[in-house]
């Protein structure tokens, strides 16, 4: 107990001293998120904050220190998170490397693969993208067709991916390829390669939010060394599923926001609508909707805490990330509907300076993807029904 | 503190679940109802609860209890909810104990509660909905007070040994401990939809001594708040049991019942609704544990967490029992089948100490909108 109290004290002092003021502002738009990578363009304070945290291993606090992590116990990691929230510190680095590939490498990578990739992920040097979906393999992901032909020490990869978020900005890709046609799930392998490899091309696709392009990604005789395959040949589905669990866990927490520092939804509503004489929001229907949402959001915050605690203690059901993903993303969509309802015509602005370039409208539209990306809500419900409730097929 | 039950709490949960399932399953409620029982619960069962140590969970060790917290009381409440067991546990062992703790009344009542002899009732509501408002008056009279007015929806009010009453004295709200049989006190028990009994209590100039005051004269709001926080958290845990029990029955039924040559649980339209229901119940469970842990830690955030717990369990359990009946089809509408009992109990608990709307509103006010 005293050890943890001492850790909390030291952490608080260190964060106070090292978190730049710019990094204690709420994240307003996607531009405020630090993704790292070879071609990153940093805002003031972003790189210093990332580097300072990375030097302590705190971009990935619970990874082992030999792979660039902080080696923290679950209790310590929780304290770090709480102390960061207490000063409104931004996440120093968001990355598919941390939230998705890292855990999969830790479980399935060879020692050489871990040493090669994990520290660079922790330091934000390499930005990763995810090559899973294809034009005819979305919800039915295992139906993917991108082929990898055996050419001795390497594979030759041909095919097309779609909806590859930030493929045009990423340095490396983790990619599912077909190494055998004999079995649907049993013919998939999981490979890593540099997006600058010959034969890789990307074409951005604009989203309804007007930003955050994801891409069509094409592979034309791309050479991928076999040393870059994670886990056995044709066993990639295991890695893919394990990684998806982590992706779902990450998406479930998106937009939940930090527990301190007020409630932007309520503040926005008060600003546009105002309070009546009794101190209540002057639109009773909207007030009721926000109040019920508040109940659900706070209950979900407790669920997130419980889920992380159970996960760290090895007590969570393996399909529980599906429930978190489902509930968290539906809630986040609801939050942004309320933000739009509270904002009225102000929230509709798309380009003006005052609206932050249409931040509210764009964020609202972006959240609609939350219940699609990483496996749709319908797919999550199916997983819960079959794997947790054990309903028959 | 991690947000799951520790090993001792999990053990207590298993013990409570096993005990209540064996001694007071839904059959027990049915038997009381069919016999037109006028007590509303079984005194024998209450004594057995005491033998198990349950009734003294929140009672300090030096006063004959186990000195445990709301997490532990909650696991018993959940077992009660899951089995729809009629019991004065919530009003007596949770709410009353919390209100009397640290007051001069503790010595008078705790041994009886821990021993399974004493039953307490809470006379705090005056209308059809819980508002928290206290209008009933207590006038000074002699060295004590004279209570006049009517309280409603008092569970176990007609059989309780001890009745906690909130009334206005000139100084503000004061909470009184009134003993059964006081002159001028009459109880009119009414059967509710869930076949429990709740009384209208009429106080017609009921005289009490000054030492009937719990805590300070005019300082009753703080005691009432403590009582309500405990009561609401306990009711949330009971709702969790009711909703969880209904959900499990329903999921089992989906696996058994065949239509169109298949178990209906294989139909995606039902699978997705069952999965959604599961999510809601899990989230409610987390909210309840959070409130219990914060209460036990004396954390100032406990108040809001309690509102969240009561509102969220109200929403989730209402969904659970409604989906339960619907997915059972025609059989769910029959008295023979248990699912309807869950529906009725959930409705009563949802109203108790403020419904989901009441608590969402309170949360909004606490958050400044
Ligand atoms: C913003 C965004 C970013 C993304 N980023 C990436 C990325 O970086 N990398 C990547 O590989 N992919 C990415 N994706 C792709 C994402 O994983 C897929 O969109 C998702 O898996 C759904 O596939 P689909 O779009 O082909 O929809 P479909 O599979 O065609 O589904 C269409 C509709 O049918 C429903 N449906 C399908 N099958 C069933 C079923 N069996 N039961 C019930 N309903 C069903 C779905 O739920 C959905 O509502 C991203 C998507 C979005 C929107
Ligand atoms: C009060 C009452 C009065 C009635 N009176 C009469 C009467 O006078 N005469 C008479 O003949 N009948 C009567 N009925 C029977 C009524 O028509 C049936 O209850 C109804 O058709 C449903 O059948 P079931 O109860 O067997 O439910 P089931 O068919 O077992 O259905 C159980 C659940 O599964 C769902 N389900 C079943 N199949 C599917 C599917 N393929 N996809 C999705 N969901 C599915 C149902 O919607 C339901 O929620 C009465 C029922 C009630 C409750």
CSV table of C-alpha atoms and ligand atoms in Angstrom, one decimal, chain A residues 130-133 138-139 162-165 214 366 369 372-376 378-379, chain B residues 268, ligand 1:
chain,number,residue,atom,x,y,z
A,130,UNK,CA,-4.1,-2.6,-40.6
A,131,UNK,CA,-4.6,-4.6,-43.8
A,132,UNK,CA,-7.5,-6.8,-43.0
A,133,UNK,CA,-10.6,-5.8,-45.0
A,138,UNK,CA,-15.7,-7.3,-44.5
A,139,UNK,CA,-17.8,-8.9,-41.8
A,162,UNK,CA,-9.9,-1.7,-48.6
A,163,UNK,CA,-10.8,0.7,-45.8
A,164,UNK,CA,-7.2,0.7,-44.7
A,165,UNK,CA,-7.1,3.6,-42.3
A,214,UNK,CA,-8.9,5.7,-45.3
A,366,UNK,CA,-16.9,10.2,-37.7
A,369,UNK,CA,-17.9,4.4,-38.2
A,372,UNK,CA,-18.7,-0.5,-38.2
A,373,UNK,CA,-14.9,-0.5,-37.9
A,374,UNK,CA,-13.2,-3.4,-36.1
A,375,UNK,CA,-16.3,-5.5,-36.7
A,376,UNK,CA,-19.8,-4.2,-36.8
A,378,UNK,CA,-24.2,-6.9,-35.5
A,379,UNK,CA,-21.1,-9.0,-35.6
B,268,UNK,CA,-30.7,-14.0,-35.0
C,1,LIG,C1,-13.7,4.4,-40.5
C,1,LIG,C2,-13.3,3.0,-40.8
C,1,LIG,C3,-12.0,2.6,-40.7
C,1,LIG,C4,-11.6,1.3,-41.0
C,1,LIG,N1,-10.3,1.0,-40.9
C,1,LIG,C5,-9.9,-0.2,-41.3
C,1,LIG,C6,-8.5,-0.6,-41.3
C,1,LIG,O1,-7.7,0.2,-40.9
C,1,LIG,N2,-8.2,-1.8,-41.7
C,1,LIG,C7,-9.1,-2.7,-42.1
C,1,LIG,O2,-8.7,-3.8,-42.5
C,1,LIG,N3,-10.4,-2.4,-42.1
C,1,LIG,C8,-10.8,-1.2,-41.7
C,1,LIG,N4,-12.2,-0.9,-41.7
C,1,LIG,C9,-13.1,-1.9,-42.3
C,1,LIG,C10,-14.0,-2.5,-41.3
C,1,LIG,O3,-13.4,-3.4,-40.5
C,1,LIG,C11,-15.2,-3.1,-42.1
C,1,LIG,O4,-15.9,-2.0,-42.6
C,1,LIG,C12,-16.1,-3.9,-41.2
C,1,LIG,O5,-15.5,-5.1,-40.9
C,1,LIG,C13,-17.5,-4.2,-42.0
C,1,LIG,O6,-17.2,-4.8,-43.2
C,1,LIG,P1,-18.0,-4.2,-44.5
C,1,LIG,O7,-17.8,-2.7,-44.5
C,1,LIG,O8,-17.5,-5.0,-45.7
C,1,LIG,O9,-19.5,-4.4,-44.2
C,1,LIG,P2,-20.4,-5.7,-44.6
C,1,LIG,O10,-19.7,-6.9,-44.0
C,1,LIG,O11,-20.7,-5.7,-46.0
C,1,LIG,O12,-21.7,-5.4,-43.7
C,1,LIG,C14,-22.8,-4.6,-44.2
C,1,LIG,C15,-23.9,-4.7,-43.1
C,1,LIG,O13,-24.4,-6.0,-43.0
C,1,LIG,C16,-24.3,-6.5,-41.7
C,1,LIG,N5,-23.9,-7.9,-41.6
C,1,LIG,C17,-22.9,-8.5,-42.3
C,1,LIG,N6,-22.9,-9.8,-42.0
C,1,LIG,C18,-23.8,-10.0,-41.0
C,1,LIG,C19,-24.2,-11.1,-40.3
C,1,LIG,N7,-23.7,-12.3,-40.4
C,1,LIG,N8,-25.2,-11.0,-39.4
C,1,LIG,C20,-25.8,-9.8,-39.2
C,1,LIG,N9,-25.5,-8.7,-39.9
C,1,LIG,C21,-24.5,-8.8,-40.8
C,1,LIG,C22,-23.2,-5.6,-41.1
C,1,LIG,O14,-23.3,-5.6,-39.7
C,1,LIG,C23,-23.4,-4.3,-41.7
C,1,LIG,O15,-24.4,-3.6,-41.0
C,1,LIG,C24,-12.6,0.4,-41.4
C,1,LIG,C25,-13.9,0.8,-41.5
C,1,LIG,C26,-14.3,2.1,-41.2
C,1,LIG,C27,-15.7,2.5,-41.4
